Coordinates of C-alpha atoms and ligand atoms in Angstrom, one line a residue:
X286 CA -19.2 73.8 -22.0
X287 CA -16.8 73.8 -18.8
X288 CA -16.8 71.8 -15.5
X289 CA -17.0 73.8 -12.1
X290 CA -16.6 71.8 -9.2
X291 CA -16.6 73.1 -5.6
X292 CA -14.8 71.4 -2.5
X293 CA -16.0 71.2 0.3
X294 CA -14.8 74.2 2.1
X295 CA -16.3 76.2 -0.7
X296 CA -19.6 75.2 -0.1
X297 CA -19.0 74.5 3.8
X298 CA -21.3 77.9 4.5
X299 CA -23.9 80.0 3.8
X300 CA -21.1 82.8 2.8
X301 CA -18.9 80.4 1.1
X302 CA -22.1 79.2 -1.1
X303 CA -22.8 82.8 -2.1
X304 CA -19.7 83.0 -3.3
X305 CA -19.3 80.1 -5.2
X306 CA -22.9 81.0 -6.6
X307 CA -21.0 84.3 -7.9
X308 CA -18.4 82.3 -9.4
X309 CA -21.1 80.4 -11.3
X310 CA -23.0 83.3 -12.4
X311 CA -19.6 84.3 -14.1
X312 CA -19.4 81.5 -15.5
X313 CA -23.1 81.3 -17.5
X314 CA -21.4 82.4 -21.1
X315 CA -19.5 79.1 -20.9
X316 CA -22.3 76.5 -20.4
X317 CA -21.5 75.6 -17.1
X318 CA -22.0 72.1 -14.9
X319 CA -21.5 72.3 -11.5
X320 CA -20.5 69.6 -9.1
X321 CA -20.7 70.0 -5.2
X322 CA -19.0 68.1 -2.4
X323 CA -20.4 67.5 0.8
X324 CA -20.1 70.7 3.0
X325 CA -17.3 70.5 4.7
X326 CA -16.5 67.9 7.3
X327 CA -19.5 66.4 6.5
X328 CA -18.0 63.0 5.1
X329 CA -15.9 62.1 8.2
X330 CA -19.2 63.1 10.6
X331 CA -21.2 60.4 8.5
X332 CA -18.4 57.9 8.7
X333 CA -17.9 58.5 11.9
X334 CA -22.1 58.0 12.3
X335 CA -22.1 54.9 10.8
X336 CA -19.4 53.6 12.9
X337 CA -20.7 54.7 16.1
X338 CA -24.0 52.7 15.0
X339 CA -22.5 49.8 14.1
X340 CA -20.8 49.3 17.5
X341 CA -24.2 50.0 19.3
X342 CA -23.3 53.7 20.2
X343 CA -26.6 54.6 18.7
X344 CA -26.8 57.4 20.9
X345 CA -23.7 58.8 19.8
X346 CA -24.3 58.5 15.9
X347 CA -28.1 59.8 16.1
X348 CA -26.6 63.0 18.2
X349 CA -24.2 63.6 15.1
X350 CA -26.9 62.9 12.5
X351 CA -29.0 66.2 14.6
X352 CA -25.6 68.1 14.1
X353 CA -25.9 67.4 10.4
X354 CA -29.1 68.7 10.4
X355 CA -28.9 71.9 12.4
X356 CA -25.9 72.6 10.4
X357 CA -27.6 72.1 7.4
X358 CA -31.2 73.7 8.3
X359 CA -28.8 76.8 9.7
X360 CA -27.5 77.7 6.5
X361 CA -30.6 76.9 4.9
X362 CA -32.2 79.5 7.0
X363 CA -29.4 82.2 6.5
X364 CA -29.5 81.2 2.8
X365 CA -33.1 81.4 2.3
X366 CA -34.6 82.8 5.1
X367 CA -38.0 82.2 5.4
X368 CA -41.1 81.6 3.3
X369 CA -42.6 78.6 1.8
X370 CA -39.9 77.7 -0.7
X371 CA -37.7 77.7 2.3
X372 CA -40.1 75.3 3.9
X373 CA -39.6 73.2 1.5
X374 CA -36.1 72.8 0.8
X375 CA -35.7 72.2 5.1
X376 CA -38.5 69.7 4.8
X377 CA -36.3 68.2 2.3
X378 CA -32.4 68.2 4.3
X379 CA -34.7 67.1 7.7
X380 CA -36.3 63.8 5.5
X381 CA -33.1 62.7 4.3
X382 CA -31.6 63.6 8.0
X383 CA -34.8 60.9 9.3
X384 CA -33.7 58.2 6.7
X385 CA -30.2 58.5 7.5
X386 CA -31.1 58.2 11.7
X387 CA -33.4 55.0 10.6
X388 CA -30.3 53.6 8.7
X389 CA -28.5 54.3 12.2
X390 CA -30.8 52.2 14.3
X391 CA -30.3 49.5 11.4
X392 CA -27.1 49.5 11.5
X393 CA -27.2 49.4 15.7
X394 CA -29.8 46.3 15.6
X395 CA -27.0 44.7 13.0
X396 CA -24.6 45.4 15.0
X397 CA -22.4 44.6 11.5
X398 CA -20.7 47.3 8.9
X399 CA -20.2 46.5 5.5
X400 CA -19.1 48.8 2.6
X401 CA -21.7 48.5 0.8
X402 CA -23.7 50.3 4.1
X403 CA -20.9 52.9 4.8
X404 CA -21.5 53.8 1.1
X405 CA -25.7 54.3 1.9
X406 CA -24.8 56.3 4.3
X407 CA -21.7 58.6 3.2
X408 CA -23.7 59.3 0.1
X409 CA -25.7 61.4 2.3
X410 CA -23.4 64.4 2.5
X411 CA -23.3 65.2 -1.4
X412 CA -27.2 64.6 -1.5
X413 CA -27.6 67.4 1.3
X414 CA -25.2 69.9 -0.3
X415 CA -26.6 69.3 -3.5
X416 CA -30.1 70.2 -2.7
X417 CA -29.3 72.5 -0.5
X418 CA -26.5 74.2 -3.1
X419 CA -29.6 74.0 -5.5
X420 CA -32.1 76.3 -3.6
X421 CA -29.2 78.8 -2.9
X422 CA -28.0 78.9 -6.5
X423 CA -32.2 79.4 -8.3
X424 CA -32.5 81.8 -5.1
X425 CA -29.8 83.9 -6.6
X426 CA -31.4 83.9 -9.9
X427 CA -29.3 81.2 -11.4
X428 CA -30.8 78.9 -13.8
X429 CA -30.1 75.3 -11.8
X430 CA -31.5 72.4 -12.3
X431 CA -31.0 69.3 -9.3
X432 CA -29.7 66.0 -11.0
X433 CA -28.7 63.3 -9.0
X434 CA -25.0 61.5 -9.2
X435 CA -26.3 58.6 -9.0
X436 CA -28.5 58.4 -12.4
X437 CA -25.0 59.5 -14.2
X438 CA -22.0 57.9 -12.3
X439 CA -22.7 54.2 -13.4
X440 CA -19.8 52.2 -11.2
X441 CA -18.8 48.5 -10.5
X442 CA -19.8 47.0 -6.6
X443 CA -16.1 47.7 -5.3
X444 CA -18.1 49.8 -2.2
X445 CA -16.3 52.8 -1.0
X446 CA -13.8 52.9 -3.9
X447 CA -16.0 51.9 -7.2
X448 CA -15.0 52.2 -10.4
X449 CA -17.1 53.9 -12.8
X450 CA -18.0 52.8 -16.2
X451 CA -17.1 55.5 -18.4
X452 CA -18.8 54.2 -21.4
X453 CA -22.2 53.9 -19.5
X454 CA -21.8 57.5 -17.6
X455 CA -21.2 59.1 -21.4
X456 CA -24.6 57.1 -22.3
X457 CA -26.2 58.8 -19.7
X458 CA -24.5 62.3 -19.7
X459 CA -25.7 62.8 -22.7
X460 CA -29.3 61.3 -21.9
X461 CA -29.7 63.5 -18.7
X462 CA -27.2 66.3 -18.5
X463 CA -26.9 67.5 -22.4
X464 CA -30.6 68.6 -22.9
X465 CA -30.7 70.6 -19.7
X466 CA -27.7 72.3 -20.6
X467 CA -28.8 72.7 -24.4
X468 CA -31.8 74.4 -22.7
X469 CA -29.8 76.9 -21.5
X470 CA -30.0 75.6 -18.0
X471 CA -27.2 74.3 -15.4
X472 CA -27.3 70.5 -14.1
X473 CA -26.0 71.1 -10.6
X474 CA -25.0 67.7 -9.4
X475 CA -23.4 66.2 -6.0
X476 CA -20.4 64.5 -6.7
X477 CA -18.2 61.3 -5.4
X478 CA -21.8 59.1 -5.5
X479 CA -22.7 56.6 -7.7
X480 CA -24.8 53.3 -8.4
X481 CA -23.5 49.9 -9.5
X482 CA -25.3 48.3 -12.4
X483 CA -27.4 46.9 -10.2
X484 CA -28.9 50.0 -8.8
X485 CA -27.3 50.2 -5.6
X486 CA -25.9 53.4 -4.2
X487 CA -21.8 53.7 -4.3
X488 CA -19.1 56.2 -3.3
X489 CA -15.6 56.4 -5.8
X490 CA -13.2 57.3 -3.1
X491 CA -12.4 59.6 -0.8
X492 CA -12.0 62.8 -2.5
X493 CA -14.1 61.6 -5.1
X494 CA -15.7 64.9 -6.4
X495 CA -13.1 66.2 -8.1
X496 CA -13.1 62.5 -10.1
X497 CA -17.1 63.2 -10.7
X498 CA -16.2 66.2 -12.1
X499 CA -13.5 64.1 -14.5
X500 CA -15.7 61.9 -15.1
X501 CA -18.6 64.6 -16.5
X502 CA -16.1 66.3 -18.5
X503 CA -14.6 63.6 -20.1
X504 CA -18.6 62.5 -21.3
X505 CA -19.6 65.8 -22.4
X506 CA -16.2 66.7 -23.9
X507 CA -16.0 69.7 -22.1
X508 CA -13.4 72.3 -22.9
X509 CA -12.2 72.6 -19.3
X510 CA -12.9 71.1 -15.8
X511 CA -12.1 74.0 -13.1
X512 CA -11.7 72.7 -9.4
X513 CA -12.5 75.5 -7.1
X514 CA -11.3 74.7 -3.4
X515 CA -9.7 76.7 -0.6
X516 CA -5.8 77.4 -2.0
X517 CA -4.9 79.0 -5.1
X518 CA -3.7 76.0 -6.8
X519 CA -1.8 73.3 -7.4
X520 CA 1.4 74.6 -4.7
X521 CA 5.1 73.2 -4.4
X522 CA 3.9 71.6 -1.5
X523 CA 1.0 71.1 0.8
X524 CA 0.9 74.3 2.7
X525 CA -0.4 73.0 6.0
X526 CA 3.0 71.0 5.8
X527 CA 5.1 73.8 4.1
X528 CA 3.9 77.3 4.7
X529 CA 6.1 78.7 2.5
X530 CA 4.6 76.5 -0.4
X531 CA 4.3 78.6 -3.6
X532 CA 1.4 78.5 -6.8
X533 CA 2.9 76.3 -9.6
X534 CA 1.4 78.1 -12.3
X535 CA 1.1 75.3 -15.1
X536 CA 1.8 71.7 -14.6
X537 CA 1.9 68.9 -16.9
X538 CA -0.8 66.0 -16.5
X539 CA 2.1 63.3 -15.5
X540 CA 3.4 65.5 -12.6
X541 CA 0.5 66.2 -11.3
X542 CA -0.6 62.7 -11.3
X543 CA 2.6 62.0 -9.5
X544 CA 2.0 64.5 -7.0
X545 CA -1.6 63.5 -6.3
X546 CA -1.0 59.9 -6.0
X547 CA 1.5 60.7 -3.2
X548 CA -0.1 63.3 -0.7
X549 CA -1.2 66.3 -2.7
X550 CA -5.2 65.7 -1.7
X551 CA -5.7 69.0 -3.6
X552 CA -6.6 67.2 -6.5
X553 CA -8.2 63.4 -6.6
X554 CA -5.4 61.0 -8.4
X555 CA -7.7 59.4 -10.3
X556 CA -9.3 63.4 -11.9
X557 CA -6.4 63.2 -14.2
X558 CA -7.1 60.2 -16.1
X559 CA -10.2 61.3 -18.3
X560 CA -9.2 64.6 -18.2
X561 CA -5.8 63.2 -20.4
X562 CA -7.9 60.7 -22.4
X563 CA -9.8 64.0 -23.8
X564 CA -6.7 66.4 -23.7
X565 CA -9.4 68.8 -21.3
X566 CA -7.2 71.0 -19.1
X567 CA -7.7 70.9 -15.7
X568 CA -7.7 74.3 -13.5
X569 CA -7.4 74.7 -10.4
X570 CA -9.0 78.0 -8.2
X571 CA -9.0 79.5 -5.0
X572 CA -12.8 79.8 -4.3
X573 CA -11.5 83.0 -1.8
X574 CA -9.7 84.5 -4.2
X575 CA -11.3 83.8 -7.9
X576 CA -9.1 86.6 -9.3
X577 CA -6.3 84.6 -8.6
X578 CA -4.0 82.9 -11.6
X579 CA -5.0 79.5 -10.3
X580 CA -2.8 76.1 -11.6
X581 CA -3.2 74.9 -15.0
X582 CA -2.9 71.5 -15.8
X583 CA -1.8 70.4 -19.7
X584 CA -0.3 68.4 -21.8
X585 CA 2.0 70.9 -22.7
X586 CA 3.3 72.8 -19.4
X587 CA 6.9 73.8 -19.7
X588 CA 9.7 71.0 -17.8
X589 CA 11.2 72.1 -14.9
X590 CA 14.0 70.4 -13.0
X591 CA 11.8 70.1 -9.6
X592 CA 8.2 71.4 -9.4
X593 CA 7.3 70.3 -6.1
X594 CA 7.2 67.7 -2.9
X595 CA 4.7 65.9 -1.8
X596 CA 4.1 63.7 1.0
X597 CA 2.0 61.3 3.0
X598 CA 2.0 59.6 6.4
X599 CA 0.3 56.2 7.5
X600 CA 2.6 54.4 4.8
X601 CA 2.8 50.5 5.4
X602 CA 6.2 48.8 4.2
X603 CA 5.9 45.0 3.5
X604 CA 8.9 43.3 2.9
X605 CA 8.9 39.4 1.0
X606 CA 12.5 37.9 1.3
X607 CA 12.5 34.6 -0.6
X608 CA 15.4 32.3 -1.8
X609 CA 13.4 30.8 -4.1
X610 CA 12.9 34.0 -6.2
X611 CA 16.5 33.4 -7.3
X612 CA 16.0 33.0 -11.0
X613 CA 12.7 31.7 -10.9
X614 CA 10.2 33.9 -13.7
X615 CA 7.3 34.4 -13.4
X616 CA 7.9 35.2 -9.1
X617 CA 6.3 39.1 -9.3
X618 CA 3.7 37.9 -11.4
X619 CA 2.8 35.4 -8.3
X620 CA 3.6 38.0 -6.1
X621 CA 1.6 40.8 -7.3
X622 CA -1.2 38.4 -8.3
X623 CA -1.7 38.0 -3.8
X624 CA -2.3 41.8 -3.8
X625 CA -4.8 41.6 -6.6
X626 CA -7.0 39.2 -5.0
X627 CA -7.1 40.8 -1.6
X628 CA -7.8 44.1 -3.4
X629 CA -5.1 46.1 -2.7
X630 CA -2.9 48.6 -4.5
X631 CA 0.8 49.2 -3.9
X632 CA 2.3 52.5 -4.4
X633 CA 6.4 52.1 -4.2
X634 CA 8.4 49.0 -5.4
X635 CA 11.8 48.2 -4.8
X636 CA 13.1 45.0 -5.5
X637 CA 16.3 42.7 -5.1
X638 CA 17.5 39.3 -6.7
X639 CA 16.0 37.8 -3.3
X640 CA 13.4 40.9 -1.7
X641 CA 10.6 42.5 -3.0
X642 CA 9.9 45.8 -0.9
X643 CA 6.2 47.2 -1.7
X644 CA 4.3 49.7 -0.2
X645 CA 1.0 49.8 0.8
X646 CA -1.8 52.9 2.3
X647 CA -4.8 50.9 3.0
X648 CA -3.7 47.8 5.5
X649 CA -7.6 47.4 6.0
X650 CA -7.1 43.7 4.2
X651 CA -3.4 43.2 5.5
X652 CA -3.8 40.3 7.6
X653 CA -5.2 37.9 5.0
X654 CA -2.9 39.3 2.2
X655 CA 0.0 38.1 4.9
X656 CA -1.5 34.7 4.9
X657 CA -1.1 34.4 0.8
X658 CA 2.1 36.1 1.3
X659 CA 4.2 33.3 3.8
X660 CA 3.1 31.3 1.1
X661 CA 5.7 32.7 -0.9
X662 CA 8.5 33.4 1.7
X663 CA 9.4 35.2 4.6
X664 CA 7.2 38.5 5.0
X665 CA 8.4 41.4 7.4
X666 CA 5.6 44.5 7.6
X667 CA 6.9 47.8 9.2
X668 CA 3.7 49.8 10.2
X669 CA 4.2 53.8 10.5
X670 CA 6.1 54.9 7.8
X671 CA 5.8 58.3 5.2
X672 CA 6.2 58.3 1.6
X673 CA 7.5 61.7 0.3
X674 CA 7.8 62.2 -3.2
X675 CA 10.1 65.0 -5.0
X676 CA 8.5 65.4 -8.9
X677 CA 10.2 67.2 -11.5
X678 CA 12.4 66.5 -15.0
X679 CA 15.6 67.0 -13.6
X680 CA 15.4 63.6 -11.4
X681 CA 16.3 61.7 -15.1
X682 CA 18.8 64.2 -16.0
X683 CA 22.0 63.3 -14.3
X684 CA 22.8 62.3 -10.1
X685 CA 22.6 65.8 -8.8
X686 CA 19.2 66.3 -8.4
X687 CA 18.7 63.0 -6.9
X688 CA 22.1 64.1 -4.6
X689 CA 20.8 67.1 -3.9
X690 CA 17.0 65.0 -2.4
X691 CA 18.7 62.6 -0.6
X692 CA 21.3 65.0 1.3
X693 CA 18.5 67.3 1.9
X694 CA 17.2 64.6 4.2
X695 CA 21.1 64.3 5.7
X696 CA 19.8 62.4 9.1
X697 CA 17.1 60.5 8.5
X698 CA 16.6 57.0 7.5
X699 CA 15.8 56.4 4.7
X700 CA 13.9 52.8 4.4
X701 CA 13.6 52.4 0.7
X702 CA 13.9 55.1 -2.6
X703 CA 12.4 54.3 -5.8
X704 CA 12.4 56.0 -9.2
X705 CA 9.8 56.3 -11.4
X706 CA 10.1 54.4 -14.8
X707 CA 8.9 58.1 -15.9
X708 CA 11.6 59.6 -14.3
X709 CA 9.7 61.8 -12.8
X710 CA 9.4 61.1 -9.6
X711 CA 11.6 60.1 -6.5
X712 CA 9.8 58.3 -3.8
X713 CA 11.6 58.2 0.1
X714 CA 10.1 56.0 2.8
X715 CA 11.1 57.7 5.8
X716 CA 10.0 57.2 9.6
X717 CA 6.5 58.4 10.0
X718 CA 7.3 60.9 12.3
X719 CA 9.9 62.3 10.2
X720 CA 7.6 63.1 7.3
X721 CA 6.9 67.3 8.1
X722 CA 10.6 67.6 9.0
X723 CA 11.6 65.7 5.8
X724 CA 8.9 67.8 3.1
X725 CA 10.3 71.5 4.5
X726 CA 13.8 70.2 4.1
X727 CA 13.1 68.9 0.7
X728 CA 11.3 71.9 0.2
X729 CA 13.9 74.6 1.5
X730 CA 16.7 72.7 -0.6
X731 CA 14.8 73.4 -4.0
X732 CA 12.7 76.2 -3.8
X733 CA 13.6 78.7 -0.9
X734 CA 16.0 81.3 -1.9
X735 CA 19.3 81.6 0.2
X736 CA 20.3 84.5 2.0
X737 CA 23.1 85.3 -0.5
X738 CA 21.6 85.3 -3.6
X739 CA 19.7 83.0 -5.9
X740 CA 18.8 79.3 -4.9
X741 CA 21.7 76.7 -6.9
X742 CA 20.4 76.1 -10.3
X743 CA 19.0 73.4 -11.0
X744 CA 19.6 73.0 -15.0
X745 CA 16.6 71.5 -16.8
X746 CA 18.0 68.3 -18.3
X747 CA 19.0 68.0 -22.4
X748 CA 20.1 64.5 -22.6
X749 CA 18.6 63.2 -25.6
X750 CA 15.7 60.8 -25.2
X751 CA 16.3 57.3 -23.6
X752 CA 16.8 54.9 -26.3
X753 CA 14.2 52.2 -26.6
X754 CA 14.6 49.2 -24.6
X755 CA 15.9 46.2 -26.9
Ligands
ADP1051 P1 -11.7 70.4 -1.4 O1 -12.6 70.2 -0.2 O2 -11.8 71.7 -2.1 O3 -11.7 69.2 -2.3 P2 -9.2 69.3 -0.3 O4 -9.1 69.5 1.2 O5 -9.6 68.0 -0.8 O6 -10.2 70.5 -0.8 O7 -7.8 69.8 -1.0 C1 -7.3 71.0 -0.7 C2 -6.1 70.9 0.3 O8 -5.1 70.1 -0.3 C3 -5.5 72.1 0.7 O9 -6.1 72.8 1.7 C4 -4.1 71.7 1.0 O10 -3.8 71.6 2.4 C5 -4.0 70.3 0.4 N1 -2.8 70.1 -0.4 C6 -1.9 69.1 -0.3 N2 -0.9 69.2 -1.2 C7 -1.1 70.3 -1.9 C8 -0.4 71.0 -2.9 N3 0.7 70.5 -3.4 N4 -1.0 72.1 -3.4 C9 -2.1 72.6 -2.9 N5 -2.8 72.1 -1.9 C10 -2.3 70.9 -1.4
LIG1052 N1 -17.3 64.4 0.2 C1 -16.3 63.4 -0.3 C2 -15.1 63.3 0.7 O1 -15.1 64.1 1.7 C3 -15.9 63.7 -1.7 C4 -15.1 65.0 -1.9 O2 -15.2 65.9 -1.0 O3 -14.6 65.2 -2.9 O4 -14.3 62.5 0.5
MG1053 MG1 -10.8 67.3 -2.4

């Protein structure tokens, strides 16, 4: 069996869910599953609803909760036109659209947001594109059957970012979605959303679907996971940034893991995981243009000295200077124990017998961390800055790839570099507002070919491997 997930923009109208309907039926030889995203926009619009209620703009959030619904009850109607069946799939969207207003005025008498209620709510977008996905696909004739995320994607209470429990989701994969498909049927099924043990609904991140569709795969053991979305693969860069981006054909599981954890939203970081612990390649497609070659993500993709840039923008920098780290062991332990408790990850880490440079995206928690933090010496944050990463093998080869980043960026400051233990990867912290400027120069320095002939080479390294540490 395979994995099809659709983004967003792939199911974000009536024409794009025809055609990922016709991608599907394609797909029927190969026992299909297919996840859905919210259509899209639809995530922001409910986390923007939810925000507006809870800061008593209830007239505000209920006016974008009847947006939701004409949009959706619109392409339900071009979809499905008219008729009974029709009447009720709309009664359907409009009774979720009614609980999510009545969650509005909750959350307006409350006045209060947690995460735990910006999860009830945002789960709302994947359970109206699912159904409504649903009724589109049987109305074409396919064989669909509705499941909900939630009674597979078993998570932990960490709201808006859970983690799910792989054990318990393959428990009930195989309880829920195995016999459907072993019937010869498709379990169409809205990803990102989840319940905690306890039975409450979650969300596993932003950009979650494509980790749903990980997750699914990983259970059932299926032979690929394809993520259809709206370019034609995995690209050398993101081409909103980079127009001249181009298609990486094949990438290796630890490059594109690199790539996604620093900016390249095509793909959720955390898809790769279960996707490596099963060996299941990942493939990515460009809903538009299903003929295309699309990425391919193995194990086994050749080496190349750079295969692309990524990069990301809203990048906090905190800096801990202490005297007393002179010597002292155990003082990262301590340090990285702070970040822990207040729940937060760090991307980049630099260090220096005295300074500990770490990066961070989410500041949501930053101004109790800093508390913990003085504790341990003097802390300086720098808000504003980019991260942009440049993956590839040549970075552990010898200096002259690393040369070759760094005077690309001839003119910029550069606030801190870091290389990956992998060797992989080269992350810059730059000045926020440097961050397009600095991804086409990177960009144009390894992949545009000059006017006079070829671009430099850029020889794929043949050191042998790194002896092991002692
Ligand atoms: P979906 O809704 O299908 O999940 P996303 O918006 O999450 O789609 O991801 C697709 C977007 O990722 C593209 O439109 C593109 O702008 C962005 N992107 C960032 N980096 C890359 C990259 N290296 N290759 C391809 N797309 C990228
Ligand atoms: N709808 C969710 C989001 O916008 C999940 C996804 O699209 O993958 O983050
Ligand atoms: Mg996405």
């Amino acid at each position: 069996m395979i994995v099809v997930k659709f983004g967003g923009t792939s199911v974000g109208d009536a024409a794009a869910i025809s055609r990922a309907a016709a991608i599907t039926r394609g797909r029927l030889p190969r026992q299909p599953l297919v996840v859905v995203s919210a259509l899209s926009r639809a995530t922001n619009e409910l986390l923007a609803i939810a925000d507006q209620a809870a800061q008593g703009q209830l007239i505000l959030a209920l006016r974008g909760v009847e947006g939701l619904r004409d949009r959706h009850l619109a392409e339900c109607q071009t979809l499905l036109g008219d008729g009974s069946d029709a009447d009720d799939v709309r009664a359907e969207l409009s009774a979720m659209c009614d609980e999510l207003a009545g969650l509005s005025e909750a959350l307006s008498v409350l006045g209060h947001l947690t995460p735990r209620s910006l999860d009830a709510i945002a789960a709302y977008g994947e359970l109206l594109s699912s159904t409504l996905v649903h009724a589109a696909f049987c109305r074409y004739g396919l064989p669909m059957e509705l499941v909900d995320g939630r009674d597979v994607v078993v998570t932990d209470e960490l709201y808006t970012r859970a983690l799910p429990d792989l054990e318990a989701i393959t428990e009930r994969a195989r309880s829920v979605l195995l016999p459907i498909i072993r019937r010869g049927r498709v379990p169409l099924v809205g990803g990102f959303i989840g319940r905690s043990h306890a039975g409450v609904t979650t969300t596993i991140g932003r950009g979650g679907s494509d980790f749903s569709a990980a997750l699914f795969g990983a259970a059932l053991g299926a032979e690929a996971i394809e993520i259809w979305t709206d370019v034609d693969g995995m690209l050398t860069a993101d081409p909103r940034s980079v127009p001249r981006a181009r298609l990486i054909e094949e990438i290796r599981f630890d490059e594109a893991s690199e790539l996604a954890t620093f900016g390249a939203k095509v793909l959720h970081p955390s898809t790769i995981a279960p996707a490596v612990q099963r060996g299941i390649p990942v493939l990515i497609f460009n809903s538009r243009r299903p003929e295309g070659h699309g990425t391919r993500i193995t194990p086994d993709a050749p080496r190349r000295a750079v295969t692309a840039i990524a990069g990301k923008g809203n990048v906090t920098v905190i800096r801990v200077t202490s005297s007393r780290m002179l010597l002292v062991p155990g003082f990262l332990r301590t340090l990285f124990e702070v970040f822990e408790r207040h729940r937060t990850s760090v991307d980049v880490v630099a260090t220096s017998e005295i300074s500990v440079s770490v990066t961070v995206d989410d500041p949501s928690r930053l101004e109790t961390l800093m508390v913990d933090l003085r504790a341990l010496g003097d802390v300086a944050i720098e808000r504003n800055r980019a991260v942009v990463a440049v993956v590839g093998a040549g970075l552990g080869g010898d200096s002259a790839t690393m040369a070759r980043a760094l005077g690309a960026l001839h003119g910029m400051r550069v606030h801190m570099i870091s290389l990956s233990a992998t060797e992989i990867n080269l992350t810059i912290i730059i000045d926020g507002d440097r961050l397009v400027d600095a991804m086409r120069a990177l960009h144009s320095e390894f992949f545009d070919v000059s006017p006079t002939g070829p671009p430099t080479p850029t020889p794929t390294p043949t050191r042998p491997p790194r002896p092991e540490a002692a």
